[in-house]
PDB file of C-alpha atoms in Angstrom:
ATOM      1  CA  MET J   1      57.709  43.169  92.589  1.00 34.00           C
ATOM      2  CA  SER J   2      61.016  42.114  91.066  1.00 36.00           C
ATOM      3  CA  GLN J   3      64.059  44.356  90.987  1.00 39.00           C
ATOM      4  CA  ALA J   4      63.944  44.571  87.189  1.00 39.00           C
ATOM      5  CA  SER J   5      60.323  45.709  87.105  1.00 35.00           C
ATOM      6  CA  SER J   6      60.947  48.391  89.732  1.00 37.00           C
ATOM      7  CA  VAL J   7      63.520  50.138  87.544  1.00 39.00           C
ATOM      8  CA  MET J   8      62.369  53.232  85.648  1.00 38.00           C
ATOM      9  CA  GLY J   9      64.195  53.786  82.384  1.00 37.00           C
ATOM     10  CA  GLY J  10      66.073  50.464  82.643  1.00 42.00           C
ATOM     11  CA  THR J  11      68.912  51.678  84.859  1.00 84.00           C
ATOM     12  CA  LEU J  12      69.811  51.195  88.510  1.00 90.00           C
ATOM     13  CA  GLY J  13      71.636  54.502  88.920  1.00 91.00           C
ATOM     14  CA  ASP J  14      73.633  57.253  87.259  1.00 92.00           C
ATOM     15  CA  VAL J  15      76.761  59.164  88.234  1.00 93.00           C
ATOM     16  CA  PHE J  16      77.754  62.656  87.030  1.00 91.00           C
ATOM     17  CA  TRP J  17      80.463  65.126  88.038  1.00 92.00           C
ATOM     18  CA  ASP J  18      81.590  68.652  87.340  1.00 92.00           C
ATOM     19  CA  LEU J  19      84.963  67.763  85.781  1.00 91.00           C
ATOM     20  CA  PRO J  20      85.595  68.447  82.083  1.00 92.00           C
ATOM     21  CA  PRO J  21      86.669  65.679  79.665  1.00 91.00           C
ATOM     22  CA  TRP J  22      90.307  66.648  80.341  1.00 89.00           C
ATOM     23  CA  LEU J  23      92.109  69.021  82.666  1.00 90.00           C
ATOM     24  CA  TYR J  24      95.588  70.028  83.712  1.00 90.00           C
ATOM     25  CA  TYR J  25      96.665  68.292  86.902  1.00 91.00           C
ATOM     26  CA  SER J  26      99.917  68.400  88.887  1.00 91.00           C
ATOM     27  CA  PRO J  27     100.599  65.329  91.060  1.00 91.00           C
ATOM     28  CA  GLY J  28     100.137  65.839  94.790  1.00 90.00           C
ATOM     29  CA  TYR J  29      97.568  68.645  94.558  1.00 91.00           C
ATOM     30  CA  ASP J  30      93.924  68.376  95.613  1.00 92.00           C
ATOM     31  CA  LEU J  31      91.414  68.090  92.776  1.00 91.00           C
ATOM     32  CA  GLY J  32      88.068  69.487  93.964  1.00 91.00           C
ATOM     33  CA  VAL J  33      85.065  67.647  92.604  1.00 92.00           C
ATOM     34  CA  SER J  34      81.281  67.631  92.956  1.00 92.00           C
ATOM     35  CA  VAL J  35      79.703  64.231  92.306  1.00 93.00           C
ATOM     36  CA  TYR J  36      76.012  63.566  91.720  1.00 93.00           C
ATOM     37  CA  VAL J  37      74.547  60.072  92.135  1.00 93.00           C
ATOM     38  CA  ALA J  38      70.992  59.685  90.837  1.00 93.00           C
ATOM     39  CA  ASN J  39      68.620  56.880  91.805  1.00 92.00           C
ATOM     40  CA  PRO J  40      65.999  56.666  89.020  1.00 92.00           C
ATOM     41  CA  THR J  41      64.296  53.616  90.566  1.00 91.00           C
ATOM     42  CA  ASP J  42      61.261  53.501  92.812  1.00 91.00           C
ATOM     43  CA  ALA J  43      63.220  51.754  95.611  1.00 92.00           C
ATOM     44  CA  GLU J  44      66.043  52.868  97.890  1.00 94.00           C
ATOM     45  CA  GLN J  45      69.442  51.871  96.435  1.00 94.00           C
ATOM     46  CA  GLU J  46      72.871  51.350  98.014  1.00 94.00           C
ATOM     47  CA  TYR J  47      75.874  52.532  96.023  1.00 95.00           C
ATOM     48  CA  ALA J  48      79.668  52.702  96.341  1.00 94.00           C
ATOM     49  CA  LEU J  49      82.107  54.926  94.439  1.00 94.00           C
ATOM     50  CA  LEU J  50      85.560  53.831  93.278  1.00 93.00           C
ATOM     51  CA  ALA J  51      88.234  56.062  91.745  1.00 93.00           C
ATOM     52  CA  ARG J  52      90.436  54.341  89.181  1.00 94.00           C
ATOM     53  CA  LEU J  53      93.555  55.864  87.649  1.00 94.00           C
ATOM     54  CA  SER J  54      94.899  54.210  84.484  1.00 93.00           C
ATOM     55  CA  ARG J  55      97.297  54.843  81.641  1.00 90.00           C
ATOM     56  CA  ASP J  56      96.728  53.043  78.346  1.00 87.00           C
ATOM     57  CA  ALA J  57      95.638  49.533  79.413  1.00 87.00           C
ATOM     58  CA  THR J  58      97.521  49.652  82.732  1.00 91.00           C
ATOM     59  CA  GLN J  59      95.664  50.311  85.969  1.00 92.00           C
ATOM     60  CA  ILE J  60      97.752  52.575  88.218  1.00 92.00           C
ATOM     61  CA  SER J  61      95.458  52.649  91.254  1.00 92.00           C
ATOM     62  CA  GLU J  62      91.912  51.996  92.404  1.00 92.00           C
ATOM     63  CA  GLU J  63      90.390  52.970  95.715  1.00 92.00           C
ATOM     64  CA  ALA J  64      86.966  53.203  97.310  1.00 91.00           C
ATOM     65  CA  LEU J  65      85.778  56.726  98.048  1.00 90.00           C
ATOM     66  CA  PRO J  66      84.064  56.899 101.425  1.00 90.00           C
ATOM     67  CA  VAL J  67      80.815  58.854 101.589  1.00 88.00           C
ATOM     68  CA  PHE J  68      80.030  60.162 105.070  1.00 84.00           C
ATOM     69  CA  GLY J  69      82.741  57.791 106.342  1.00 87.00           C
ATOM     70  CA  TYR J  70      81.236  54.620 104.830  1.00 89.00           C
ATOM     71  CA  THR J  71      81.934  52.662 101.637  1.00 90.00           C
ATOM     72  CA  TRP J  72      78.218  52.076 100.887  1.00 93.00           C
ATOM     73  CA  PHE J  73      75.672  54.898 100.960  1.00 93.00           C
ATOM     74  CA  THR J  74      71.959  55.009 100.201  1.00 93.00           C
ATOM     75  CA  VAL J  75      70.012  57.218  97.842  1.00 93.00           C
ATOM     76  CA  GLU J  76      66.251  57.534  98.161  1.00 93.00           C
ATOM     77  CA  PRO J  77      63.990  56.614  95.224  1.00 92.00           C
ATOM     78  CA  GLY J  78      63.960  59.294  92.526  1.00 90.00           C
ATOM     79  CA  ASP J  79      66.535  61.379  94.444  1.00 91.00           C
ATOM     80  CA  VAL J  80      70.032  62.673  93.711  1.00 92.00           C
ATOM     81  CA  ALA J  81      72.885  62.586  96.244  1.00 91.00           C
ATOM     82  CA  ARG J  82      75.108  65.658  95.931  1.00 92.00           C
ATOM     83  CA  LEU J  83      78.634  64.928  97.173  1.00 91.00           C
ATOM     84  CA  LYS J  84      81.601  67.301  97.395  1.00 91.00           C
ATOM     85  CA  GLY J  85      85.181  66.376  98.052  1.00 90.00           C
ATOM     86  CA  ALA J  86      88.753  66.355  96.805  1.00 90.00           C
ATOM     87  CA  LEU J  87      90.938  63.715  95.229  1.00 90.00           C
ATOM     88  CA  ARG J  88      94.733  63.616  95.231  1.00 90.00           C
ATOM     89  CA  PHE J  89      96.979  61.527  93.023  1.00 91.00           C
ATOM     90  CA  SER J  90     100.719  60.970  92.659  1.00 91.00           C
ATOM     91  CA  GLU J  91     100.372  60.521  88.875  1.00 91.00           C
ATOM     92  CA  THR J  92      99.277  62.610  85.909  1.00 89.00           C
ATOM     93  CA  ASN J  93      98.916  61.994  82.159  1.00 90.00           C
ATOM     94  CA  ALA J  94      96.380  59.320  83.062  1.00 92.00           C
ATOM     95  CA  VAL J  95      92.635  58.704  82.841  1.00 93.00           C
ATOM     96  CA  LEU J  96      90.650  59.182  86.051  1.00 94.00           C
ATOM     97  CA  THR J  97      87.477  57.089  86.067  1.00 94.00           C
ATOM     98  CA  LEU J  98      84.790  57.242  88.741  1.00 94.00           C
ATOM     99  CA  LEU J  99      82.875  53.950  88.950  1.00 94.00           C
ATOM    100  CA  LEU J 100      79.395  53.621  90.466  1.00 94.00           C
ATOM    101  CA  HIS J 101      78.733  50.190  92.024  1.00 93.00           C
ATOM    102  CA  GLU J 102      75.237  49.026  92.950  1.00 93.00           C
ATOM    103  CA  LYS J 103      75.169  46.736  96.003  1.00 92.00           C
ATOM    104  CA  ASP J 104      72.390  44.258  95.110  1.00 90.00           C
ATOM    105  CA  SER J 105      73.710  43.487  91.622  1.00 89.00           C
ATOM    106  CA  GLY J 106      77.360  43.786  92.688  1.00 88.00           C
ATOM    107  CA  GLU J 107      78.145  45.390  89.346  1.00 91.00           C
ATOM    108  CA  VAL J 108      79.477  48.678  88.022  1.00 92.00           C
ATOM    109  CA  ILE J 109      76.343  50.347  86.662  1.00 93.00           C
ATOM    110  CA  ASP J 110      77.751  53.682  85.489  1.00 92.00           C
ATOM    111  CA  SER J 111      80.991  55.626  85.232  1.00 93.00           C
ATOM    112  CA  VAL J 112      82.457  58.991  84.269  1.00 94.00           C
ATOM    113  CA  ALA J 113      86.021  59.764  83.191  1.00 93.00           C
ATOM    114  CA  THR J 114      88.409  62.644  82.646  1.00 93.00           C
ATOM    115  CA  MET J 115      91.961  62.812  81.339  1.00 92.00           C
ATOM    116  CA  LEU J 116      94.507  64.289  83.745  1.00 91.00           C
ATOM    117  CA  VAL J 117      97.151  66.119  81.710  1.00 90.00           C
ATOM    118  CA  ALA J 118     100.481  67.439  82.994  1.00 88.00           C
ATOM    119  CA  PRO J 119     100.590  71.266  82.903  1.00 87.00           C
ATOM    120  CA  ASN J 120     103.750  71.262  80.776  1.00 80.00           C
ATOM    121  CA  SER J 121     101.931  69.340  78.007  1.00 66.00           C
ATOM    122  CA  SER J 122     100.825  70.827  74.695  1.00 58.00           C
ATOM    123  CA  VAL J 123      97.586  72.816  74.448  1.00 45.00           C
ATOM    124  CA  LEU J 124      95.581  69.721  73.495  1.00 53.00           C
ATOM    125  CA  PRO J 125      95.655  66.587  75.658  1.00 51.00           C
ATOM    126  CA  PRO J 126      97.233  63.407  74.371  1.00 52.00           C
ATOM    127  CA  ALA J 127      94.995  61.241  72.195  1.00 54.00           C
ATOM    128  CA  TRP J 128      92.620  58.843  73.922  1.00 52.00           C
ATOM    129  CA  PRO J 129      93.714  55.212  73.838  1.00 52.00           C
ATOM    130  CA  GLY J 130      92.916  53.700  70.448  1.00 50.00           C
ATOM    131  CA  ALA J 131      92.582  57.080  68.714  1.00 52.00           C
ATOM    132  CA  PRO J 132      94.539  57.609  65.468  1.00 52.00           C
ATOM    133  CA  ALA J 133      97.784  59.550  65.702  1.00 52.00           C
ATOM    134  CA  ASN J 134      97.527  63.300  65.037  1.00 49.00           C
ATOM    135  CA  THR J 135     100.519  63.441  62.719  1.00 48.00           C
ATOM    136  CA  GLY J 136     100.185  64.138  59.034  1.00 46.00           C
ATOM    137  CA  ILE J 137     102.585  64.185  56.130  1.00 45.00           C
ATOM    138  CA  ASN J 138     106.228  64.564  57.172  1.00 46.00           C
ATOM    139  CA  GLY J 139     105.287  63.831  60.800  1.00 50.00           C
ATOM    140  CA  PHE J 140     104.059  67.357  61.620  1.00 52.00           C
ATOM    141  CA  ASP J 141     101.757  67.423  64.659  1.00 55.00           C
ATOM    142  CA  TRP J 142      98.753  69.428  63.473  1.00 54.00           C
ATOM    143  CA  THR J 143      97.074  69.373  66.897  1.00 57.00           C
ATOM    144  CA  SER J 144      99.418  72.071  68.208  1.00 57.00           C
ATOM    145  CA  LEU J 145      98.436  74.377  65.336  1.00 56.00           C
ATOM    146  CA  LEU J 146      94.766  73.532  65.806  1.00 58.00           C
ATOM    147  CA  GLY J 147      95.089  74.112  69.549  1.00 60.00           C
ATOM    148  CA  PHE J 148      96.370  77.623  68.868  1.00 60.00           C
ATOM    149  CA  MET J 149      94.023  78.555  66.029  1.00 62.00           C
ATOM    150  CA  LEU J 150      90.724  77.220  67.385  1.00 63.00           C
ATOM    151  CA  PRO J 151      90.486  79.646  70.356  1.00 66.00           C
ATOM    152  CA  VAL J 152      91.425  82.575  68.094  1.00 64.00           C
ATOM    153  CA  MET J 153      88.752  81.607  65.554  1.00 66.00           C
ATOM    154  CA  MET J 154      86.130  81.158  68.290  1.00 65.00           C
ATOM    155  CA  LEU J 155      86.985  84.555  69.784  1.00 65.00           C
ATOM    156  CA  GLY J 156      86.622  86.162  66.351  1.00 63.00           C
ATOM    157  CA  MET J 157      83.238  84.535  65.748  1.00 63.00           C
ATOM    158  CA  VAL J 158      81.899  85.543  69.171  1.00 61.00           C
ATOM    159  CA  THR J 159      83.206  89.101  68.806  1.00 60.00           C
ATOM    160  CA  SER J 160      81.657  89.554  65.368  1.00 57.00           C
ATOM    161  CA  ALA J 161      78.346  88.096  66.526  1.00 57.00           C
ATOM    162  CA  MET J 162      78.202  90.386  69.569  1.00 57.00           C
ATOM    163  CA  LYS J 163      79.174  93.592  67.714  1.00 58.00           C
ATOM    164  CA  PRO J 164      76.052  95.635  66.897  1.00 57.00           C
ATOM    165  CA  ARG J 165      75.633  96.927  63.355  1.00 57.00           C
ATOM    166  CA  LYS J 166      75.456 100.678  62.802  1.00 56.00           C
ATOM    167  CA  ASP J 167      71.778 100.520  61.897  1.00 55.00           C
ATOM    168  CA  GLU J 168      71.022  98.518  65.093  1.00 53.00           C
ATOM    169  CA  ILE J 169      72.548 101.034  67.513  1.00 51.00           C
ATOM    170  CA  LYS J 170      69.805 102.694  69.512  1.00 53.00           C
ATOM    171  CA  ARG J 171      70.188 105.609  71.823  1.00 53.00           C
ATOM    172  CA  LEU J 172      68.647 105.724  75.248  1.00 50.00           C
ATOM    173  CA  GLU J 173      65.847 108.226  75.450  1.00 54.00           C
ATOM    174  CA  PRO J 174      64.407 109.773  78.575  1.00 54.00           C
ATOM    175  CA  GLY J 175      61.262 108.118  79.892  1.00 53.00           C
ATOM    176  CA  LYS J 176      58.041 109.304  78.268  1.00 55.00           C
ATOM    177  CA  GLU J 177      55.682 108.252  81.026  1.00 53.00           C
ATOM    178  CA  PRO J 178      54.787 110.851  83.653  1.00 55.00           C
ATOM    179  CA  VAL J 179      56.345 110.332  87.050  1.00 53.00           C
ATOM    180  CA  LYS J 180      53.904 108.523  89.319  1.00 53.00           C
ATOM    181  CA  GLN J 181      53.539 109.616  92.908  1.00 55.00           C
ATOM    182  CA  LEU J 182      52.134 107.783  95.855  1.00 57.00           C
ATOM    183  CA  PRO J 183      48.809 109.126  97.154  1.00 60.00           C
ATOM    184  CA  LEU J 184      49.059 111.341 100.190  1.00 61.00           C
ATOM    185  CA  GLY J 185      48.540 109.576 103.492  1.00 56.00           C
ATOM    186  CA  ARG J 186      45.657 110.419 105.772  1.00 59.00           C
ATOM    187  CA  GLY J 187      46.509 112.807 108.502  1.00 55.00           C
ATOM    188  CA  SER J 188      46.732 111.518 112.005  1.00 48.00           C
TER     189      SER J 188
END
């Protein structure tokens, strides 16, 4: 059976993590992360993980992440490897990308990314590379206003949705069923 025909769903593997699309990060601190590597094939696969830090089109660093002390690790067919660890960088205001390499093909088969933003930055992260600028007429940066107003609007919508109407308020009433008692035990 060829490698291509043994693949379910047309992929050799998937990588996921618990990091949001962007987060505040101060250089030198540990960044805790849970990584999940899924093998959707019907054959055991060997994978490697690489962490790449880049800013715009410039690569700042790239390093292999050892799993159980080794660069390559195996995942059983149809299984998911759950990995926990911490990453530390000397840079921020950069994109952190986790690359999943498959050994037989020698290629990057999947990746996930998050933007590391300095804590002293504005509420919203800087624009992704290639995104249009967030300035409008007269050069005013509307993202700062949006970053302030959006959480307030969301809080208002959630609060109004959770508030019961006067006609929906129900009072607790005492139970109407008789109290049930256990049957008496047989005497010894």
